Every structure is written in structure tokens, then in C-alpha cells.
Amino acid sequence: MKPLIAPSILSADFANLQRDVEMLNKSEADWIHVDIMDGVFVPNISFGFPVVKAIKKHAKKPLDVHLMIANPDNFLKEFKEAGADNLSVHYEGCTHLHRTIHAIRDLGMKAGVAINPHTPVNVLQDIISEIDLVILMSVNPGFGGQKFIESTFQKVKYLRQLIRTKKSKTKIEVDGGVDLKNAPVLVEEGADVLVAGNTVFGSKNPSETIALLKSSK
Ligand code: DX5
Ligand code: ZN
């Protein structure tokens, strides 16, 4: 199965956001990955609602919003209104994760849970059947363009097993340092969705790079 490709807008040219979103519309990208960082949960600040709305205005593909913020519960409705189709929160940032997930679904979005590189996959075993997607962080969240953490391959494998055992349809998304070399291995181990920021926007021909990622196998 071909993976879904979710280019990360964090690496786009913010002075030419409309141009870059239109490039993604015409490309083989499946989702547009939107990273929200608050300077508290992660040591960086990205952007907020006005920028998400501006992306949504031009996007013809679903917005895959990844929240790296403290107290995400306070903002779920606002992200729905700003245009999020998928909304992912961090396991490490939610005390009442089950409640948060159901609140996301009740608002009509797909619910995802992201886990940091140090968090084992098995913490998800009692929630896996109730979520649409898991984001396995393959870098420490906060910045684009970081080096892929190799132990992620093994985590994809474990997670695939867990999903199979629970007979769930949850998608596995890998986020951070994905490139043309590790993409086929990730797909082989069972990844369904590949996020790529620097690999796409740092390349000479982003649209062609998306097509190459899409054909990873
Ligand atoms: C990292 C973000 C990623 C990032 C990926 O905190 O969650 O989505 O934009 O960028 P690359 O592919 O450049 O590592
Ligand atoms: Zn992300």
C-alpha cells in the first residue's frame, strides 16, 4: 500500500504561503501537516489561528493539525473552527487523554495521539481502538530539519503489532526527519502516513519529492 504523504507547512516559505499551499494542492500530497508550538510544551513557537485559517482558505486537502501545546483542551473548538480535519494531541501533555480524544471526535474531527521518542508504544494499548491515528515522533518535537531517531523503526513495528492485536484501524504516522532513504523502510515496517518538512520544502522540486515519497516501498 502506498503511504499517505503529509508535507509539513512549518518548512514552507511563510512569505509565500498561498503559493506553497497551491503547490501542495497540485501535488500528490494527501494531507497538509500543520505544527502548532507554544513555547511551553516545546522550546519553540510556530504560529496560531490566523495562520491556520489562512492555510485553510487555500488548501484543497485535509489539514492534519499537530498540537505541541500545554492545555490543548482549552483550544479544541478553536482549532475545529480554524479548519482542522485531523487534530492530534500529545500523550505527554494530556492528563485526561480519553476525555480529550472524545471531545475532538465530538467536534467532528479525526483524533490523533502523538508520542515523544522516549514514550513507549504500549502506553497506548487501552486507547488505541478509540483513536484514528498515532503520531510517532521520530525527533524531539519543536523544530523542523532534525535528524531521524533510528529506534523509531522498531516502534513502528511494535505499534503495527498492537494495532493488529486490537483489530483497530488506527493509522500510524511518522513525524520528524523523514527522508527518501528511511521512507521505504518505514513503509515496510507498517507506517501509513509520512510527514516531511525539510525533505520536501528543502528540495529543488518539492512536488517531485512528494511523488518520490509517495512511491516509497
Ligand atoms: C517537529 C514537527 C514536525 C516537523 C517535521 O516538532 O512536529 O512535524 O515539522 O519536519 P522535518 O520533516 O523537517 O523533520
Ligand atoms: Zn508535526
Coordinates of N, CA and C and ligand atoms in Angstrom, one line a residue:
M1 N 0.8 -1.2 0.0 CA 0.0 0.0 0.0 C 0.9 1.3 0.0
K2 N 0.5 2.2 -0.9 CA 1.2 3.5 -0.9 C 1.0 4.3 0.4
P3 N 2.0 4.9 1.0 CA 1.7 5.7 2.2 C 1.0 7.0 1.8
L4 N 0.3 7.6 2.8 CA -0.2 8.9 2.7 C 1.0 9.9 2.9
I5 N 1.0 11.0 2.2 CA 2.1 11.9 2.4 C 1.6 13.2 3.0
A6 N 2.2 13.7 4.1 CA 1.7 14.9 4.7 C 2.8 15.9 4.9
P7 N 3.1 16.7 3.8 CA 4.2 17.7 3.9 C 3.9 18.7 5.1
S8 N 5.0 19.0 5.8 CA 4.8 19.9 7.0 C 5.0 21.3 6.6
I9 N 4.0 22.1 6.7 CA 4.0 23.5 6.3 C 5.0 24.4 7.1
L10 N 5.5 23.8 8.2 CA 6.4 24.5 9.1 C 7.7 24.9 8.2
S11 N 8.0 24.1 7.2 CA 9.2 24.3 6.4 C 8.9 25.1 5.1
A12 N 7.6 25.5 5.0 CA 7.2 26.3 3.8 C 7.8 27.7 3.9
D13 N 7.7 28.5 2.8 CA 8.1 29.9 2.8 C 6.9 30.7 3.3
F14 N 6.9 31.2 4.6 CA 5.8 31.9 5.1 C 5.4 33.2 4.4
A15 N 6.4 33.7 3.7 CA 6.0 35.0 2.9 C 5.3 34.6 1.6
N16 N 5.3 33.3 1.3 CA 4.6 32.8 0.1 C 3.8 31.6 0.4
L17 N 3.0 31.8 1.5 CA 2.2 30.6 2.0 C 1.2 30.2 1.0
Q18 N 0.5 31.1 0.3 CA -0.5 30.7 -0.7 C 0.1 30.0 -1.8
R19 N 1.3 30.4 -2.3 CA 2.0 29.7 -3.4 C 2.3 28.3 -3.0
D20 N 2.8 28.1 -1.7 CA 3.2 26.8 -1.3 C 2.0 25.9 -1.1
V21 N 0.9 26.4 -0.5 CA -0.3 25.6 -0.4 C -0.8 25.2 -1.7
E22 N -0.8 26.1 -2.7 CA -1.2 25.7 -4.1 C -0.4 24.7 -4.7
M23 N 0.9 24.7 -4.4 CA 1.9 23.7 -4.9 C 1.4 22.3 -4.3
L24 N 1.1 22.3 -3.0 CA 0.6 21.1 -2.4 C -0.7 20.6 -2.9
N25 N -1.6 21.6 -3.2 CA -2.9 21.2 -3.9 C -2.7 20.4 -5.2
K26 N -1.7 20.9 -5.9 CA -1.4 20.3 -7.3 C -0.6 19.0 -7.2
S27 N 0.0 18.8 -6.0 CA 1.0 17.7 -5.9 C 0.2 16.4 -5.5
E28 N 1.0 15.3 -5.2 CA 0.4 14.1 -4.8 C 0.3 14.0 -3.2
A29 N 0.5 15.2 -2.6 CA 0.3 15.2 -1.1 C -1.1 14.8 -0.8
D30 N -1.3 14.1 0.3 CA -2.6 13.7 0.8 C -3.2 14.6 1.8
W31 N -2.3 15.0 2.8 CA -2.8 15.9 3.9 C -1.7 17.0 4.0
I32 N -2.1 18.1 4.6 CA -1.2 19.2 4.9 C -0.9 19.1 6.4
H33 N 0.3 18.9 6.9 CA 0.6 18.8 8.3 C 0.9 20.2 8.8
V34 N 0.2 20.5 9.9 CA 0.3 21.9 10.5 C 0.8 21.8 11.9
D35 N 2.0 22.2 12.2 CA 2.5 22.1 13.6 C 2.3 23.4 14.4
I36 N 1.6 23.2 15.5 CA 1.3 24.3 16.5 C 2.2 24.2 17.7
M37 N 3.1 25.1 17.9 CA 4.0 25.1 19.1 C 3.8 26.4 19.9
D38 N 3.9 26.2 21.2 CA 3.5 27.3 22.1 C 4.7 27.9 22.9
G39 N 5.9 27.3 22.8 CA 7.0 27.8 23.6 C 6.9 27.3 25.0
V40 N 5.9 26.5 25.4 CA 5.8 25.9 26.8 C 6.0 24.4 26.7
F41 N 5.1 23.8 25.9 CA 5.3 22.3 25.8 C 6.5 21.9 25.0
V42 N 6.9 22.8 24.0 CA 8.1 22.6 23.3 C 8.9 23.9 23.3
P43 N 10.2 23.9 23.1 CA 11.0 25.1 23.2 C 11.0 25.9 21.9
N44 N 9.8 26.1 21.3 CA 9.8 26.9 20.1 C 8.3 27.4 19.9
I45 N 8.1 28.5 19.2 CA 6.8 29.0 18.9 C 6.6 29.0 17.4
S46 N 5.5 28.4 16.9 CA 5.3 28.4 15.4 C 4.3 29.5 15.0
F47 N 3.1 29.2 15.1 CA 2.0 30.2 14.7 C 0.7 29.8 15.2
G48 N -0.3 30.6 15.1 CA -1.6 30.4 15.7 C -2.7 30.4 14.8
F49 N -3.9 30.7 15.3 CA -5.2 30.5 14.5 C -5.2 31.3 13.2
P50 N -4.8 32.6 13.2 CA -4.9 33.3 11.9 C -4.1 32.6 10.7
V51 N -3.0 32.0 11.1 CA -2.2 31.4 10.0 C -2.9 30.1 9.6
V52 N -3.5 29.3 10.6 CA -4.2 28.1 10.2 C -5.4 28.4 9.3
K53 N -6.1 29.5 9.6 CA -7.2 29.9 8.8 C -6.8 30.3 7.4
A54 N -5.6 31.0 7.3 CA -5.1 31.4 6.0 C -4.7 30.2 5.2
I55 N -4.2 29.2 5.8 CA -3.8 27.9 5.1 C -5.1 27.3 4.6
K56 N -6.1 27.2 5.5 CA -7.4 26.5 5.2 C -8.1 27.2 4.0
K57 N -7.9 28.5 3.9 CA -8.6 29.3 2.8 C -8.2 28.8 1.5
H58 N -6.9 28.3 1.3 CA -6.4 27.9 0.0 C -6.2 26.4 -0.1
A59 N -6.3 25.7 1.0 CA -6.0 24.2 0.9 C -7.2 23.5 0.3
K60 N -6.8 22.5 -0.6 CA -7.8 21.6 -1.1 C -7.7 20.2 -0.5
K61 N -6.8 20.1 0.5 CA -6.5 18.8 1.1 C -6.7 19.0 2.7
P62 N -7.0 17.9 3.3 CA -7.3 18.0 4.8 C -6.1 18.5 5.6
L63 N -6.4 19.3 6.6 CA -5.4 19.8 7.5 C -5.2 18.8 8.6
D64 N -4.0 18.4 8.7 CA -3.5 17.4 9.8 C -2.8 18.2 10.9
V65 N -3.6 18.7 11.9 CA -3.0 19.6 12.8 C -2.4 18.9 14.0
H66 N -1.1 19.2 14.3 CA -0.4 18.5 15.4 C -0.1 19.6 16.5
L67 N -0.8 19.4 17.6 CA -0.7 20.3 18.7 C 0.5 20.0 19.6
M68 N 1.4 20.9 19.7 CA 2.5 20.7 20.7 C 2.4 21.9 21.7
I69 N 1.3 21.9 22.4 CA 0.9 23.0 23.3 C 0.5 22.4 24.7
A70 N 0.7 23.3 25.7 CA 0.2 22.9 27.0 C -1.3 23.2 27.0
N71 N -2.1 22.4 27.8 CA -3.5 22.6 27.9 C -4.3 22.6 26.6
P72 N -4.1 21.6 25.8 CA -4.8 21.6 24.5 C -6.3 21.6 24.6
D73 N -6.8 21.1 25.7 CA -8.3 21.0 25.9 C -9.0 22.4 25.8
N74 N -8.2 23.4 26.1 CA -8.8 24.8 26.1 C -9.0 25.3 24.7
F75 N -8.4 24.6 23.7 CA -8.5 25.2 22.3 C -9.0 24.3 21.2
L76 N -9.6 23.2 21.6 CA -10.1 22.2 20.6 C -11.1 22.8 19.6
K77 N -12.1 23.5 20.2 CA -13.1 24.1 19.4 C -12.6 25.1 18.4
E78 N -11.6 25.9 18.9 CA -11.0 27.0 18.1 C -10.2 26.3 16.9
F79 N -9.6 25.2 17.1 CA -8.9 24.5 16.0 C -9.9 24.0 15.0
K80 N -11.0 23.5 15.5 CA -12.1 23.0 14.6 C -12.5 24.2 13.7
E81 N -12.8 25.3 14.3 CA -13.2 26.5 13.6 C -12.2 27.1 12.7
A82 N -10.9 26.9 13.0 CA -9.8 27.4 12.2 C -9.6 26.5 10.9
G83 N -10.2 25.2 11.0 CA -10.2 24.4 9.8 C -9.5 23.1 9.9
A84 N -9.2 22.6 11.2 CA -8.5 21.3 11.4 C -9.5 20.2 11.0
D85 N -8.9 19.2 10.2 CA -9.7 18.0 9.9 C -9.2 16.9 10.8
N86 N -7.9 16.7 11.0 CA -7.4 15.8 12.0 C -6.8 16.7 13.1
L87 N -7.0 16.3 14.3 CA -6.4 17.0 15.4 C -5.7 16.0 16.4
S88 N -4.4 16.2 16.5 CA -3.6 15.3 17.3 C -3.0 16.1 18.5
V89 N -3.1 15.4 19.7 CA -2.6 15.9 20.9 C -1.5 15.0 21.4
H90 N -0.6 15.5 22.3 CA 0.5 14.7 22.8 C 0.0 13.9 24.1
Y91 N 0.3 12.6 24.1 CA 0.1 11.8 25.3 C 0.7 12.4 26.5
E92 N 1.9 13.0 26.3 CA 2.7 13.6 27.5 C 2.0 14.9 28.0
G93 N 1.1 15.5 27.2 CA 0.5 16.7 27.5 C -0.9 16.7 28.0
C94 N -1.5 15.5 28.1 CA -2.9 15.3 28.4 C -3.1 14.4 29.6
T95 N -3.6 15.0 30.7 CA -3.9 14.2 31.9 C -5.1 13.3 31.7
H96 N -6.1 13.8 31.0 CA -7.3 13.0 30.8 C -7.5 12.8 29.3
L97 N -6.5 12.0 28.8 CA -6.4 11.8 27.4 C -7.7 11.2 26.8
H98 N -8.4 10.3 27.4 CA -9.6 9.7 26.9 C -10.7 10.7 26.7
R99 N -10.8 11.6 27.7 CA -11.8 12.7 27.6 C -11.4 13.6 26.4
T100 N -10.1 14.0 26.3 CA -9.7 14.9 25.2 C -10.0 14.3 23.8
I101 N -9.7 13.0 23.7 CA -9.9 12.3 22.4 C -11.4 12.3 22.0
H102 N -12.3 12.1 23.0 CA -13.7 12.1 22.7 C -14.2 13.5 22.4
A103 N -13.6 14.5 23.1 CA -14.0 15.8 22.8 C -13.7 16.2 21.3
I104 N -12.5 15.7 20.9 CA -12.1 16.0 19.5 C -13.1 15.4 18.5
R105 N -13.4 14.1 18.8 CA -14.3 13.4 17.9 C -15.7 14.0 17.9
D106 N -16.1 14.4 19.1 CA -17.5 15.0 19.2 C -17.6 16.3 18.4
L107 N -16.4 17.0 18.2 CA -16.4 18.2 17.4 C -16.4 17.9 15.9
G108 N -16.3 16.6 15.5 CA -16.3 16.2 14.1 C -14.9 16.1 13.5
M109 N -13.9 16.0 14.3 CA -12.5 15.8 13.7 C -12.0 14.4 14.0
K110 N -11.1 14.0 13.2 CA -10.4 12.7 13.5 C -9.4 13.0 14.6
A111 N -9.3 12.1 15.6 CA -8.5 12.3 16.7 C -7.2 11.5 16.7
G112 N -6.1 12.2 17.0 CA -4.8 11.5 17.0 C -4.1 11.7 18.3
V113 N -3.1 10.8 18.6 CA -2.3 10.9 19.8 C -0.8 10.8 19.3
A114 N 0.0 11.8 19.7 CA 1.4 11.8 19.4 C 2.2 11.4 20.6
I115 N 3.2 10.6 20.4 CA 4.1 10.2 21.5 C 5.5 10.6 21.1
N116 N 6.2 11.1 22.2 CA 7.6 11.6 22.1 C 8.5 10.4 21.9
P117 N 9.8 10.6 21.5 CA 10.7 9.5 21.3 C 10.9 8.6 22.5
H118 N 10.8 9.2 23.7 CA 11.1 8.4 24.9 C 9.9 7.7 25.4
T119 N 8.7 7.9 24.8 CA 7.5 7.3 25.3 C 7.2 5.9 24.6
P120 N 7.1 4.9 25.4 CA 6.9 3.6 24.8 C 5.5 3.4 24.2
V121 N 5.4 2.7 23.1 CA 4.2 2.4 22.4 C 3.1 1.8 23.2
N122 N 3.5 1.0 24.2 CA 2.4 0.2 24.9 C 1.6 1.1 25.8
V123 N 1.9 2.4 26.1 CA 1.1 3.2 26.9 C -0.3 3.5 26.1
L124 N -0.3 3.1 24.8 CA -1.5 3.4 24.0 C -2.4 2.2 24.0
Q125 N -2.1 1.1 24.7 CA -2.9 -0.1 24.5 C -4.4 0.0 24.8
D126 N -4.7 0.8 25.8 CA -6.1 0.9 26.3 C -6.9 2.0 25.5
I127 N -6.2 2.7 24.6 CA -6.8 3.8 23.9 C -6.8 3.6 22.4
I128 N -6.0 2.7 22.0 CA -5.7 2.6 20.5 C -7.0 2.4 19.7
S129 N -8.0 1.7 20.2 CA -9.2 1.4 19.4 C -10.1 2.6 19.3
E130 N -9.8 3.7 20.1 CA -10.6 4.8 20.1 C -10.0 6.0 19.4
I131 N -8.8 5.8 18.8 CA -8.2 6.9 18.1 C -8.0 6.6 16.6
D132 N -8.0 7.6 15.8 CA -7.9 7.5 14.3 C -6.4 7.4 13.9
L133 N -5.6 8.0 14.7 CA -4.2 8.0 14.3 C -3.2 8.2 15.4
V134 N -2.0 7.6 15.3 CA -0.9 7.7 16.3 C 0.2 8.4 15.5
I135 N 0.7 9.5 16.1 CA 1.9 10.1 15.5 C 3.1 9.7 16.3
L136 N 4.0 8.9 15.7 CA 5.2 8.5 16.4 C 6.2 9.6 16.0
M137 N 6.7 10.3 17.1 CA 7.7 11.3 16.9 C 9.1 10.6 16.7
S138 N 9.7 11.0 15.5 CA 11.0 10.4 15.2 C 12.1 11.4 15.4
V139 N 11.7 12.6 16.0 CA 12.6 13.6 16.5 C 12.0 14.1 17.8
N140 N 12.8 14.8 18.6 CA 12.2 15.5 19.8 C 11.4 16.7 19.2
P141 N 10.1 16.8 19.5 CA 9.3 17.9 18.9 C 9.8 19.3 19.2
G142 N 9.6 20.2 18.2 CA 10.0 21.6 18.4 C 10.6 22.3 17.2
F143 N 11.2 21.5 16.4 CA 11.9 22.1 15.2 C 11.8 21.2 14.0
G144 N 11.8 21.8 12.8 CA 11.9 21.1 11.6 C 13.4 20.8 11.3
G145 N 13.7 19.9 10.4 CA 15.0 19.7 9.9 C 16.0 19.0 10.9
Q146 N 15.4 18.2 11.8 CA 16.3 17.4 12.7 C 16.6 16.0 12.2
K147 N 17.5 15.4 12.9 CA 18.0 14.1 12.5 C 17.0 13.0 13.0
F148 N 16.6 12.1 12.1 CA 15.7 11.0 12.4 C 16.3 10.1 13.5
I149 N 15.5 9.7 14.4 CA 15.9 8.8 15.5 C 15.6 7.3 15.1
E150 N 16.7 6.6 15.0 CA 16.6 5.2 14.3 C 15.7 4.2 15.1
S151 N 15.6 4.4 16.4 CA 14.8 3.4 17.2 C 13.3 3.5 16.8
T152 N 12.9 4.5 16.0 CA 11.6 4.6 15.5 C 11.1 3.4 14.7
F153 N 12.1 2.9 13.9 CA 11.7 1.7 13.1 C 11.1 0.6 13.9
Q154 N 11.7 0.3 15.1 CA 11.2 -0.7 16.0 C 9.9 -0.3 16.6
K155 N 9.7 1.0 16.8 CA 8.4 1.4 17.4 C 7.3 1.3 16.4
V156 N 7.6 1.5 15.1 CA 6.5 1.3 14.1 C 6.1 -0.2 14.1
K157 N 7.1 -1.0 14.2 CA 6.8 -2.5 14.2 C 5.9 -2.9 15.4
Y158 N 6.3 -2.4 16.6 CA 5.5 -2.7 17.8 C 4.1 -2.2 17.7
L159 N 4.0 -1.0 17.2 CA 2.7 -0.3 17.1 C 1.8 -1.1 16.1
R160 N 2.4 -1.5 15.0 CA 1.7 -2.3 14.0 C 1.1 -3.6 14.6
Q161 N 2.0 -4.2 15.4 CA 1.5 -5.4 16.1 C 0.3 -5.1 17.1
L162 N 0.5 -4.1 17.8 CA -0.6 -3.7 18.8 C -1.9 -3.4 18.0
I163 N -1.8 -2.7 16.9 CA -3.0 -2.4 16.1 C -3.6 -3.7 15.6
R164 N -2.8 -4.6 15.2 CA -3.3 -5.9 14.6 C -4.0 -6.7 15.7
T165 N -3.3 -6.7 16.9 CA -3.9 -7.5 18.0 C -5.3 -6.9 18.4
K166 N -5.4 -5.6 18.4 CA -6.6 -5.0 18.9 C -7.6 -4.9 17.8
K167 N -7.2 -5.3 16.6 CA -8.1 -5.3 15.4 C -8.6 -3.8 15.2
S168 N -7.7 -2.9 15.3 CA -8.2 -1.5 15.2 C -7.7 -1.0 13.8
K169 N -8.3 0.2 13.4 CA -8.0 0.7 12.0 C -7.1 2.0 12.2
T170 N -6.6 2.2 13.3 CA -5.7 3.4 13.6 C -4.6 3.4 12.6
K171 N -4.3 4.6 12.1 CA -3.2 4.8 11.2 C -1.9 5.2 12.0
I172 N -0.8 4.8 11.4 CA 0.5 5.1 12.0 C 1.1 6.2 11.2
E173 N 1.4 7.3 11.8 CA 2.0 8.5 11.1 C 3.4 8.7 11.8
V174 N 4.4 8.9 11.0 CA 5.8 9.1 11.5 C 6.1 10.5 11.2
D175 N 6.6 11.2 12.2 CA 6.9 12.7 12.1 C 8.3 13.0 12.6
G176 N 9.1 13.5 11.7 CA 10.4 14.1 12.0 C 11.5 13.4 11.3
G177 N 12.3 14.1 10.5 CA 13.5 13.6 9.9 C 13.2 12.6 8.8
V178 N 12.0 12.5 8.3 CA 11.7 11.5 7.3 C 12.3 12.0 6.0
D179 N 13.0 11.1 5.3 CA 13.7 11.4 4.0 C 13.5 10.3 3.0
L180 N 14.1 10.4 1.9 CA 13.9 9.4 0.8 C 14.5 8.1 1.1
K181 N 15.5 8.1 2.1 CA 16.2 6.9 2.4 C 15.4 6.1 3.5
N182 N 14.9 6.8 4.5 CA 14.2 6.0 5.6 C 12.7 5.7 5.2
A183 N 12.2 6.5 4.3 CA 10.7 6.4 4.0 C 10.4 4.9 3.6
P184 N 11.1 4.3 2.7 CA 10.7 2.9 2.3 C 10.8 1.9 3.4
V185 N 11.8 2.1 4.3 CA 11.9 1.2 5.5 C 10.7 1.4 6.4
L186 N 10.3 2.7 6.6 CA 9.1 3.0 7.5 C 7.9 2.3 6.9
V187 N 7.7 2.4 5.6 CA 6.5 1.8 5.0 C 6.6 0.3 5.1
E188 N 7.7 -0.2 4.9 CA 7.9 -1.7 5.1 C 7.5 -2.2 6.5
E189 N 7.9 -1.4 7.5 CA 7.6 -1.7 8.9 C 6.1 -1.5 9.3
G190 N 5.4 -0.7 8.4 CA 4.0 -0.6 8.7 C 3.5 0.8 8.8
A191 N 4.3 1.8 8.5 CA 3.8 3.2 8.6 C 2.8 3.5 7.5
D192 N 1.7 4.2 7.8 CA 0.6 4.6 6.9 C 0.8 6.0 6.3
V193 N 1.3 6.9 7.2 CA 1.4 8.3 6.8 C 2.8 8.8 7.1
L194 N 3.4 9.5 6.2 CA 4.8 10.1 6.4 C 4.6 11.6 6.3
V195 N 5.1 12.2 7.4 CA 5.2 13.7 7.5 C 6.6 14.0 6.9
A196 N 6.7 15.1 6.1 CA 8.1 15.5 5.7 C 8.1 17.0 5.5
G197 N 8.9 17.7 6.2 CA 9.1 19.1 6.1 C 10.3 19.5 5.3
N198 N 11.4 19.4 5.9 CA 12.7 19.8 5.2 C 12.9 19.0 3.9
T199 N 12.6 17.7 3.9 CA 12.9 16.9 2.7 C 12.1 17.4 1.6
V200 N 10.8 17.9 1.8 CA 10.0 18.4 0.7 C 10.4 19.8 0.4
F201 N 10.3 20.7 1.4 CA 10.5 22.1 1.1 C 12.0 22.5 0.9
G202 N 12.9 21.7 1.3 CA 14.3 22.0 1.1 C 14.8 21.4 -0.2
S203 N 14.0 20.8 -0.9 CA 14.4 20.1 -2.2 C 14.2 21.1 -3.4
K204 N 14.9 20.8 -4.5 CA 14.8 21.7 -5.6 C 13.4 21.7 -6.2
N205 N 12.8 20.5 -6.2 CA 11.5 20.3 -6.8 C 10.5 19.6 -5.8
P206 N 9.9 20.4 -4.9 CA 9.1 19.8 -3.8 C 8.0 18.9 -4.3
S207 N 7.4 19.2 -5.4 CA 6.3 18.4 -5.9 C 6.8 17.0 -6.4
E208 N 8.0 17.0 -7.0 CA 8.6 15.8 -7.4 C 9.0 14.9 -6.2
T209 N 9.5 15.6 -5.2 CA 10.0 14.9 -3.9 C 8.8 14.3 -3.3
I210 N 7.6 15.0 -3.3 CA 6.4 14.4 -2.7 C 6.0 13.1 -3.5
A211 N 6.2 13.2 -4.8 CA 5.8 12.0 -5.7 C 6.8 10.8 -5.3
L212 N 8.1 11.2 -5.1 CA 9.1 10.1 -4.8 C 8.7 9.5 -3.4
L213 N 8.3 10.3 -2.4 CA 8.0 9.8 -1.1 C 6.7 8.9 -1.2
K214 N 5.8 9.3 -2.1 CA 4.6 8.6 -2.3 C 4.9 7.2 -2.8
S215 N 5.9 7.1 -3.7 CA 6.2 5.8 -4.3 C 7.2 5.0 -3.4
S216 N 7.4 5.4 -2.2 CA 8.3 4.6 -1.3 C 7.7 3.2 -1.0
K217 N 8.5 2.2 -1.3 CA 8.1 0.9 -0.9 C 9.2 -0.1 -1.0
Ligands
DX5_1 C1 8.6 18.6 14.8 C2 7.4 18.7 14.0 C3 7.5 18.1 12.6 C4 8.4 18.9 11.7 C5 8.9 17.9 10.7 O1 8.4 19.1 16.0 O2 6.3 18.1 14.6 O3 6.2 18.0 12.0 O4 7.7 19.9 11.0 O5 9.9 18.5 9.9 P1 11.1 17.6 9.3 O6 10.5 16.7 8.3 O7 11.9 18.7 8.6 O8 11.8 16.9 10.4
ZN2 ZN 4.4 17.6 13.5

